[in-house]
CSV table of C-alpha atoms and ligand atoms in Angstrom, one decimal:
chain,number,residue,atom,x,y,z
E,1,UNK,CA,-30.8,2.6,-2.3
E,2,UNK,CA,-27.9,5.0,-2.0
E,3,UNK,CA,-24.7,3.1,-2.6
E,4,UNK,CA,-21.6,4.3,-0.8
E,5,UNK,CA,-18.1,3.4,-1.4
E,6,UNK,CA,-15.9,3.6,1.8
E,7,UNK,CA,-13.5,0.9,1.0
E,8,UNK,CA,-10.8,2.8,-0.7
E,9,UNK,CA,-7.8,0.9,0.9
E,10,UNK,CA,-9.0,-2.2,-1.0
E,11,UNK,CA,-9.1,-0.5,-4.5
E,12,UNK,CA,-10.3,2.8,-5.9
E,13,UNK,CA,-12.0,3.6,-9.1
E,14,UNK,CA,-10.2,5.4,-12.0
E,15,UNK,CA,-10.7,8.9,-12.3
E,16,UNK,CA,-12.4,10.2,-15.3
E,17,UNK,CA,-9.3,11.7,-16.8
E,18,UNK,CA,-7.7,8.3,-16.4
E,19,UNK,CA,-10.3,6.5,-18.3
E,20,UNK,CA,-10.3,9.4,-21.2
E,21,UNK,CA,-6.4,8.8,-21.4
E,22,UNK,CA,-7.0,5.0,-21.5
E,23,UNK,CA,-9.7,5.0,-24.2
E,24,UNK,CA,-7.2,7.5,-26.0
E,25,UNK,CA,-4.0,5.4,-25.4
E,26,UNK,CA,-5.4,2.0,-26.3
E,27,UNK,CA,-6.0,3.0,-30.1
E,28,UNK,CA,-3.0,5.4,-30.2
E,29,UNK,CA,-0.6,3.2,-28.6
E,30,UNK,CA,-1.5,-0.4,-29.8
E,31,UNK,CA,2.1,-1.0,-31.3
E,32,UNK,CA,4.4,-3.4,-29.6
E,33,UNK,CA,6.8,-1.2,-27.6
E,34,UNK,CA,9.9,-3.9,-28.9
E,35,UNK,CA,9.0,-3.5,-32.3
E,36,UNK,CA,11.3,-1.4,-34.2
E,37,UNK,CA,8.7,0.1,-36.8
E,38,UNK,CA,7.1,3.6,-36.1
E,39,UNK,CA,4.0,1.9,-34.0
E,40,UNK,CA,6.5,0.1,-31.9
E,41,UNK,CA,8.7,3.2,-31.6
E,42,UNK,CA,5.8,5.5,-30.6
E,43,UNK,CA,4.6,3.0,-27.8
E,44,UNK,CA,8.0,2.6,-26.6
E,45,UNK,CA,8.8,6.2,-26.4
E,46,UNK,CA,5.4,6.7,-24.5
E,47,UNK,CA,6.5,4.0,-22.1
E,48,UNK,CA,9.8,5.7,-21.4
E,49,UNK,CA,8.3,9.0,-21.1
E,50,UNK,CA,5.8,7.3,-18.5
E,51,UNK,CA,9.0,6.0,-16.4
E,52,UNK,CA,10.5,9.6,-16.6
E,53,UNK,CA,7.7,11.1,-15.3
E,54,UNK,CA,7.0,8.5,-12.5
E,55,UNK,CA,10.6,8.8,-11.2
E,56,UNK,CA,10.3,12.4,-11.1
E,57,UNK,CA,7.2,12.2,-9.3
E,58,UNK,CA,9.2,10.3,-6.5
E,59,UNK,CA,12.5,12.0,-7.0
E,60,UNK,CA,14.2,9.0,-8.3
E,61,UNK,CA,15.8,8.5,-11.7
E,62,UNK,CA,14.1,6.4,-14.6
E,63,UNK,CA,16.6,3.6,-14.4
E,64,UNK,CA,15.4,3.0,-11.0
E,65,UNK,CA,11.8,2.5,-12.1
E,66,UNK,CA,10.5,-0.8,-13.2
E,67,UNK,CA,7.0,-1.8,-14.4
E,68,UNK,CA,5.4,-4.6,-12.9
E,69,UNK,CA,1.6,-6.1,-12.5
E,70,UNK,CA,1.4,-4.6,-8.9
E,71,UNK,CA,2.6,-4.8,-5.5
E,72,UNK,CA,2.5,-8.4,-4.9
E,73,UNK,CA,4.7,-9.2,-7.9
E,74,UNK,CA,7.2,-6.7,-6.8
E,75,UNK,CA,7.1,-7.7,-3.1
E,76,UNK,CA,7.7,-11.3,-4.4
E,77,UNK,CA,10.6,-10.3,-6.6
E,78,UNK,CA,12.2,-7.9,-4.1
E,79,UNK,CA,12.0,-10.4,-1.1
E,80,UNK,CA,13.2,-13.6,-3.0
E,81,UNK,CA,16.1,-11.6,-5.0
E,82,UNK,CA,17.5,-10.3,-1.5
E,83,UNK,CA,17.9,-13.9,-0.3
E,84,UNK,CA,18.9,-15.6,-3.7
E,85,UNK,CA,20.8,-12.7,-5.2
E,86,UNK,CA,21.8,-10.1,-2.4
E,87,UNK,CA,22.9,-12.8,0.1
E,88,UNK,CA,20.4,-11.6,2.9
E,89,UNK,CA,20.3,-14.0,5.7
E,90,UNK,CA,18.4,-12.1,8.2
E,91,UNK,CA,14.7,-10.5,7.4
E,92,UNK,CA,13.6,-7.8,10.2
E,93,UNK,CA,10.0,-7.0,9.8
E,94,UNK,CA,6.9,-6.9,11.9
E,95,UNK,CA,3.8,-9.4,12.1
E,96,UNK,CA,1.4,-6.8,10.7
E,97,UNK,CA,2.7,-6.4,7.3
E,98,UNK,CA,0.5,-7.4,4.3
E,99,UNK,CA,0.2,-11.3,3.7
E,100,UNK,CA,2.1,-10.7,0.6
E,101,UNK,CA,5.1,-9.7,2.5
E,102,UNK,CA,4.3,-12.1,5.5
E,103,UNK,CA,4.0,-14.9,3.3
E,104,UNK,CA,6.5,-14.6,1.0
E,105,UNK,CA,8.9,-14.3,4.1
E,106,UNK,CA,7.6,-17.5,5.6
E,107,UNK,CA,8.4,-19.2,2.2
E,108,UNK,CA,12.2,-17.9,2.2
E,109,UNK,CA,12.7,-18.9,5.8
E,110,UNK,CA,14.9,-21.7,6.5
E,111,UNK,CA,18.1,-22.7,8.3
E,112,UNK,CA,20.3,-20.3,6.4
E,113,UNK,CA,17.5,-17.3,6.6
E,114,UNK,CA,16.2,-16.3,9.6
E,115,UNK,CA,13.4,-13.6,10.2
E,116,UNK,CA,13.0,-11.3,13.4
E,117,UNK,CA,9.8,-9.7,14.3
E,118,UNK,CA,9.9,-6.2,15.9
E,119,UNK,CA,7.7,-5.9,19.0
E,120,UNK,CA,4.7,-3.7,18.7
E,121,UNK,CA,3.4,-1.2,21.3
E,122,UNK,CA,-0.5,-1.2,22.0
E,123,UNK,CA,-1.3,1.2,19.1
E,124,UNK,CA,0.7,-0.9,16.5
E,125,UNK,CA,3.9,0.8,16.6
E,126,UNK,CA,7.4,-0.2,16.4
E,127,UNK,CA,10.4,1.4,18.5
E,128,UNK,CA,13.3,2.6,16.1
E,129,UNK,CA,15.3,2.0,19.4
E,130,UNK,CA,14.6,-1.8,19.2
E,131,UNK,CA,15.3,-1.9,15.3
E,132,UNK,CA,18.9,-0.3,16.0
E,133,UNK,CA,19.6,-2.6,18.8
E,134,UNK,CA,18.7,-5.7,16.8
E,135,UNK,CA,20.7,-4.5,13.6
E,136,UNK,CA,23.7,-3.8,15.9
E,137,UNK,CA,23.9,-7.0,17.4
E,138,UNK,CA,24.8,-8.9,14.6
E,139,UNK,CA,27.0,-8.6,11.3
E,140,UNK,CA,24.6,-10.7,9.1
E,141,UNK,CA,23.6,-9.5,6.0
E,142,UNK,CA,20.0,-8.0,6.7
E,143,UNK,CA,16.8,-6.8,4.9
E,144,UNK,CA,14.6,-4.5,6.9
E,145,UNK,CA,11.1,-4.8,5.5
E,146,UNK,CA,8.7,-2.4,7.2
E,147,UNK,CA,5.7,-0.8,5.3
E,148,UNK,CA,4.9,3.0,5.0
E,149,UNK,CA,1.3,2.9,5.7
E,150,UNK,CA,-0.4,-0.1,7.3
E,151,UNK,CA,-3.5,-1.0,5.1
E,152,UNK,CA,-5.6,-2.1,8.0
E,153,UNK,CA,-4.9,0.4,10.8
E,154,UNK,CA,-3.2,3.1,8.7
E,155,UNK,CA,-0.4,3.5,11.1
E,156,UNK,CA,2.7,5.2,9.4
E,157,UNK,CA,6.4,4.3,10.0
E,158,UNK,CA,8.9,7.0,9.6
E,159,UNK,CA,10.8,6.0,6.5
E,160,UNK,CA,13.7,8.8,6.8
E,161,UNK,CA,14.5,7.4,10.1
E,162,UNK,CA,14.4,3.7,9.4
E,163,UNK,CA,16.3,4.3,6.2
E,164,UNK,CA,19.1,6.4,8.2
E,165,UNK,CA,19.3,3.4,11.0
E,166,UNK,CA,19.5,0.6,7.9
E,167,UNK,CA,22.1,3.0,6.1
E,168,UNK,CA,24.3,3.2,9.3
E,169,UNK,CA,24.1,-0.8,9.8
E,170,UNK,CA,24.7,-1.5,6.3
E,171,UNK,CA,21.3,-3.1,6.1
E,172,UNK,CA,19.1,-3.2,2.9
E,173,UNK,CA,15.8,-1.4,3.5
E,174,UNK,CA,12.6,-2.2,1.7
E,175,UNK,CA,9.3,-0.6,2.4
E,176,UNK,CA,5.9,-1.8,1.2
E,177,UNK,CA,4.5,1.8,0.1
E,178,UNK,CA,1.5,0.7,-1.6
E,179,UNK,CA,-0.8,2.8,0.7
E,180,UNK,CA,1.1,5.9,0.6
E,181,UNK,CA,2.4,6.6,-3.0
E,182,UNK,CA,0.4,9.3,-4.3
E,183,UNK,CA,-1.0,10.3,-0.9
E,184,UNK,CA,2.3,11.1,0.5
E,185,UNK,CA,5.1,13.5,-1.1
E,186,UNK,CA,8.0,11.2,-1.8
E,187,UNK,CA,11.5,11.8,-2.4
E,188,UNK,CA,13.9,9.0,-2.7
E,189,UNK,CA,16.9,11.3,-2.4
E,190,UNK,CA,16.0,12.3,1.0
E,191,UNK,CA,14.9,8.4,2.2
E,192,UNK,CA,17.6,5.8,2.0
E,193,UNK,CA,15.1,3.4,0.9
E,194,UNK,CA,16.7,0.5,-1.4
E,195,UNK,CA,13.1,-1.0,-2.7
E,196,UNK,CA,9.6,0.4,-2.8
E,197,UNK,CA,6.6,-0.9,-4.4
E,198,UNK,CA,3.1,0.4,-5.5
E,199,UNK,CA,0.1,-0.6,-7.2
E,200,UNK,CA,-1.7,1.6,-9.5
E,201,UNK,CA,-5.3,0.9,-8.4
E,202,UNK,CA,-4.7,2.2,-4.9
E,203,UNK,CA,-4.2,5.9,-6.5
E,204,UNK,CA,-7.0,5.7,-9.0
E,205,UNK,CA,-5.4,4.0,-11.6
E,206,UNK,CA,-6.0,0.9,-13.5
E,207,UNK,CA,-5.7,-2.6,-11.8
E,208,UNK,CA,-2.8,-5.2,-12.6
E,209,UNK,CA,-0.3,-2.8,-13.0
E,210,UNK,CA,2.3,-1.1,-10.8
E,211,UNK,CA,5.9,-0.5,-10.2
E,212,UNK,CA,8.9,-1.1,-8.2
E,213,UNK,CA,11.6,1.4,-6.9
E,214,UNK,CA,15.2,-0.1,-7.2
E,215,UNK,CA,18.0,2.2,-5.9
E,216,UNK,CA,20.8,2.1,-8.6
E,217,UNK,CA,23.7,-0.3,-7.7
E,218,UNK,CA,21.1,-2.8,-6.1
E,219,UNK,CA,21.3,-5.8,-8.3
E,220,UNK,CA,18.0,-7.3,-9.3
E,221,UNK,CA,18.0,-10.8,-11.0
E,222,UNK,CA,15.4,-11.5,-14.0
E,223,UNK,CA,12.0,-12.4,-12.4
E,224,UNK,CA,11.0,-13.8,-16.0
E,225,UNK,CA,13.0,-14.8,-18.9
E,226,UNK,CA,12.5,-14.8,-22.5
E,227,UNK,CA,12.7,-11.2,-23.6
E,228,UNK,CA,14.6,-7.7,-23.5
E,229,UNK,CA,11.7,-5.9,-21.7
E,230,UNK,CA,12.6,-3.8,-18.6
E,231,UNK,CA,16.2,-4.1,-19.3
E,232,UNK,CA,16.0,-7.9,-19.6
E,233,UNK,CA,14.5,-8.1,-15.9
E,234,UNK,CA,10.9,-9.0,-16.7
E,235,UNK,CA,10.4,-10.5,-20.0
E,236,UNK,CA,6.8,-10.2,-21.6
E,237,UNK,CA,5.1,-7.5,-23.6
E,238,UNK,CA,4.6,-4.3,-21.7
E,239,UNK,CA,0.8,-3.2,-20.9
E,240,UNK,CA,1.3,0.3,-22.4
E,241,UNK,CA,-2.1,1.4,-21.9
E,242,UNK,CA,-2.3,0.5,-18.0
E,243,UNK,CA,1.4,2.0,-17.6
E,244,UNK,CA,0.4,5.2,-19.2
E,245,UNK,CA,-3.0,5.3,-17.3
E,246,UNK,CA,-1.1,4.9,-14.1
E,247,UNK,CA,1.3,7.7,-14.9
E,248,UNK,CA,-1.5,9.9,-15.3
E,249,UNK,CA,-3.2,8.9,-12.1
E,250,UNK,CA,0.1,9.4,-10.3
E,251,UNK,CA,0.6,12.9,-11.7
E,252,UNK,CA,-3.0,13.8,-11.0
E,253,UNK,CA,-2.8,12.4,-7.4
E,254,UNK,CA,0.2,14.4,-7.1
E,255,UNK,CA,-0.8,17.9,-8.5
E,256,UNK,CA,-4.2,17.3,-6.2
E,257,UNK,CA,-2.2,16.0,-3.1
E,258,UNK,CA,-2.5,18.9,-0.6
E,259,UNK,CA,-6.1,19.8,-1.6
E,260,UNK,CA,-7.4,16.2,-1.6
E,261,UNK,CA,-5.6,15.3,1.7
E,262,UNK,CA,-7.3,18.3,3.6
E,263,UNK,CA,-10.7,16.8,2.1
E,264,UNK,CA,-10.0,13.6,3.5
E,265,UNK,CA,-8.7,14.5,6.7
E,266,UNK,CA,-12.0,16.6,7.2
E,267,UNK,CA,-14.0,13.3,6.1
E,268,UNK,CA,-12.1,11.2,8.9
E,269,UNK,CA,-12.4,13.9,11.6
E,270,UNK,CA,-16.2,14.2,10.9
E,271,UNK,CA,-16.6,10.2,11.0
E,272,UNK,CA,-14.8,10.0,14.3
E,273,UNK,CA,-16.9,12.7,15.9
E,274,UNK,CA,-20.0,11.2,15.0
E,275,UNK,CA,-19.0,7.5,15.6
E,276,UNK,CA,-18.1,8.9,19.2
E,277,UNK,CA,-21.2,10.9,19.3
E,278,UNK,CA,-23.8,8.0,18.5
E,279,UNK,CA,-21.9,5.1,19.6
E,280,UNK,CA,-20.8,4.9,23.2
E,281,UNK,CA,-17.6,2.8,23.7
E,282,UNK,CA,-16.4,2.8,20.3
E,283,UNK,CA,-12.7,2.6,20.0
E,284,UNK,CA,-10.2,3.3,17.5
E,285,UNK,CA,-7.9,0.6,16.4
E,286,UNK,CA,-4.2,1.7,15.8
E,287,UNK,CA,-2.7,4.7,16.4
E,288,UNK,CA,-5.3,7.5,16.3
E,289,UNK,CA,-2.5,10.4,16.6
E,290,UNK,CA,-0.3,9.4,14.1
E,291,UNK,CA,-2.0,7.6,11.3
E,292,UNK,CA,-2.5,8.2,7.6
E,293,UNK,CA,-6.2,10.1,6.8
E,294,UNK,CA,-7.5,7.9,4.3
E,295,UNK,CA,-7.8,4.9,6.7
E,296,UNK,CA,-10.0,4.5,9.9
E,297,UNK,CA,-10.4,1.3,11.7
E,298,UNK,CA,-12.9,0.9,14.6
E,299,UNK,CA,-14.1,-1.6,17.3
E,300,UNK,CA,-17.9,-1.1,17.5
E,301,UNK,CA,-19.5,-1.8,20.8
E,302,UNK,CA,-22.0,-4.3,19.0
E,303,UNK,CA,-22.7,-7.8,20.0
E,304,UNK,CA,-19.9,-10.3,19.2
E,305,UNK,CA,-22.3,-12.4,17.3
E,306,UNK,CA,-22.5,-9.4,14.5
E,307,UNK,CA,-18.9,-9.7,13.9
E,308,UNK,CA,-19.0,-12.2,11.0
E,309,UNK,CA,-21.7,-10.6,9.5
E,310,UNK,CA,-20.9,-6.9,10.0
E,311,UNK,CA,-19.7,-6.4,6.1
E,312,UNK,CA,-22.9,-8.1,4.8
E,313,UNK,CA,-25.1,-6.3,7.2
E,314,UNK,CA,-23.8,-2.9,6.0
E,315,UNK,CA,-23.5,-4.0,2.4
E,316,UNK,CA,-27.4,-4.7,2.6
E,317,UNK,CA,-27.8,-1.1,3.6
E,318,UNK,CA,-25.5,0.1,0.7
E,319,UNK,CA,-22.4,0.8,2.5
E,320,UNK,CA,-19.0,-0.9,1.2
E,321,UNK,CA,-16.5,-1.2,4.1
E,322,UNK,CA,-14.0,-4.1,4.9
E,323,UNK,CA,-13.2,-6.0,7.9
E,324,UNK,CA,-9.4,-5.8,7.0
E,325,UNK,CA,-7.6,-6.3,3.9
E,326,UNK,CA,-9.7,-7.0,0.7
E,327,UNK,CA,-8.0,-10.5,0.3
E,328,UNK,CA,-8.9,-11.4,3.9
E,329,UNK,CA,-12.7,-10.0,3.6
E,330,UNK,CA,-14.3,-13.3,2.9
E,331,UNK,CA,-12.5,-15.0,6.0
E,332,UNK,CA,-14.4,-15.4,9.5
E,333,UNK,CA,-10.6,-15.2,10.9
E,334,UNK,CA,-9.9,-12.2,12.8
E,335,UNK,CA,-7.4,-9.9,11.3
E,336,UNK,CA,-3.8,-10.5,11.9
E,337,UNK,CA,-3.2,-7.1,12.2
E,338,UNK,CA,-5.8,-6.4,15.0
E,339,UNK,CA,-4.7,-10.0,16.5
E,340,UNK,CA,-1.5,-8.3,17.4
E,341,UNK,CA,-3.2,-5.3,18.9
E,342,UNK,CA,-6.6,-6.0,20.8
E,343,UNK,CA,-7.4,-7.8,23.7
E,344,UNK,CA,-9.2,-11.2,23.3
E,345,UNK,CA,-12.6,-9.5,24.3
E,346,UNK,CA,-12.1,-6.9,21.9
E,347,UNK,CA,-11.0,-9.0,19.1
E,348,UNK,CA,-14.4,-10.9,19.3
E,349,UNK,CA,-16.3,-7.5,18.6
E,350,UNK,CA,-16.9,-6.3,15.2
E,351,UNK,CA,-14.1,-4.3,13.8
E,352,UNK,CA,-14.4,-2.6,10.7
E,353,UNK,CA,-12.1,-0.6,8.4
E,354,UNK,CA,-13.3,2.8,6.7
E,355,UNK,CA,-10.9,4.1,4.0
E,356,UNK,CA,-11.7,7.6,2.2
E,357,UNK,CA,-10.8,8.9,-1.1
E,358,UNK,CA,-11.2,12.5,-2.7
E,359,UNK,CA,-14.6,11.2,-4.2
E,360,UNK,CA,-16.4,10.7,-0.8
E,361,UNK,CA,-18.5,13.4,0.7
E,362,UNK,CA,-20.0,14.0,4.2
E,363,UNK,CA,-23.3,12.9,3.1
E,364,UNK,CA,-21.6,9.3,2.6
E,365,UNK,CA,-20.2,9.4,6.1
E,366,UNK,CA,-23.9,10.3,7.3
E,367,UNK,CA,-25.0,7.2,5.5
E,368,UNK,CA,-22.5,4.9,7.2
E,369,UNK,CA,-23.6,6.1,10.5
E,370,UNK,CA,-27.4,5.8,9.8
E,371,UNK,CA,-26.7,2.2,8.6
E,372,UNK,CA,-24.6,1.4,11.8
E,373,UNK,CA,-27.6,2.8,13.8
E,374,UNK,CA,-29.8,0.1,12.3
E,375,UNK,CA,-27.5,-2.5,13.1
Q,401,PLP,N1,0.5,-4.2,0.3
Q,401,PLP,C1,-0.3,-3.6,0.8
Q,401,PLP,C2,0.0,-2.7,2.1
Q,401,PLP,C3,-1.7,-3.6,0.4
Q,401,PLP,O1,-2.8,-2.9,0.8
Q,401,PLP,C4,-1.8,-4.4,-0.7
Q,401,PLP,C5,-3.1,-4.4,-1.3
Q,401,PLP,O2,-4.2,-4.4,-0.7
Q,401,PLP,C6,-0.8,-5.2,-1.2
Q,401,PLP,C7,0.4,-5.2,-1.1
Q,401,PLP,C8,-0.9,-6.1,-2.6
Q,401,PLP,O3,-1.3,-5.2,-3.5
Q,401,PLP,P1,-1.9,-5.7,-4.8
Q,401,PLP,O4,-3.0,-6.5,-4.7
Q,401,PLP,O5,-2.2,-4.5,-5.8
Q,401,PLP,O6,-0.9,-6.6,-5.7
C-alpha cells in the first residue's frame, strides 16, 4: 500500500540535507558551549553563527533571537512575562488561536488581567477596525496576541497592519508565527511585532527546538535559573546539534521558498478542483481566498457517523491527514476553530485538514481522492 503524508501542518520530515548536517554536527560539536576549552568554544561559535543566520533571515539582530525547545515553551514564556514583568492587564486575542495560546491566557486571566476575544466573520477573519476600536477605548496596558497563519484553516492575518495599529495605541504585539516562518518572507524591520515564536519541525527541521524573537528593549525575565545560557534567560545546556539543524532547515526553506511555494500552491489548486469534481457539496472551511497554500480544510458531504472515524478510515487506506491540530487528533470533540465558524449541522459532518509540503506530488492528491471515494 502506498503511504501518503498530507499532515505537514502537524509536523514535517527533516530534509535530507538537514539530516546530513545533523549527523556531521553531532560528532563535530559535542562540546558544551559553556566550556572554555576549544571543544566548548567551537560549539559556542557554531551556536552564535546560527543565531546570526536566523536573525538575518527574518530581518532581526542576533540579540533578538532566543533558542527554546519550540513554540509551546516560547508562547508560555512570552505570555506569562507580559503579565508578570511587562505589566500587561489586558490581552486581546481570538478564540481560534492554538491551544498553547488559549490555555496559557486562560491560566493568566484573573481579576487583574482580562481577556478580550475579537469577533470573527463567517470565514474566520478579524476586522482591523474592531481591533483599533477596542484598543482606542482604554489606556490599559495591552498585549495583542494574534497568530500569523491559522494552523487549522490556513487563514492569515496582516501582521504589518496589526503591528501599525498596536504601535499607534502603545500595545505590545505578539504573533504565533509557527505556521508561517520558513514559508513567508519575513522582515521584522517592516513589521511592528514585539514577539514571535517558531518551531523547527514545522519547516523540515528537528523536533524539540525552536526560537523566539523578542524586539530589543522589550524586557524578558528568565524562564529557568541556574546557568548563563541565552544571556541568563534560559538556563540549561543548549541542544547545539538541533539548533544547527534548525538553522540549516530555515536557510534551505528561505532559499527554496518561491519555487516550493509555487509547487504547493499548484497542489492545493489541484486538490480543490478534484474535490469539487468528485464530491458534490464539499465546502472549504475558512477563507478560501486568503489563506496559506499549505493548508486546506474541507467539510465533506458524508454521513455524520463518519466524522469520528474519518482519520482512521483514511489511515487504513494509507493516507495521513488530520481533523485539526495534531494535539487534538485523538479527541472526538469538534475542533475549537471550526466550532467558531460552522453551523451546528456542518460541524457534525466530517471535516479534514489536508496540509502540503514541497515533498508532496500530484499522485498523492490522486491517492487521497481515490481513498475518499471509497469511504
Ligand atoms: N502554534 C501553532 C499555530 C501550531 O501549529 C503549533 C503546533 O502545532 C504550536 C503553536 C505548538 O508548537 P510545538 O508543539 O512545536 O510547541
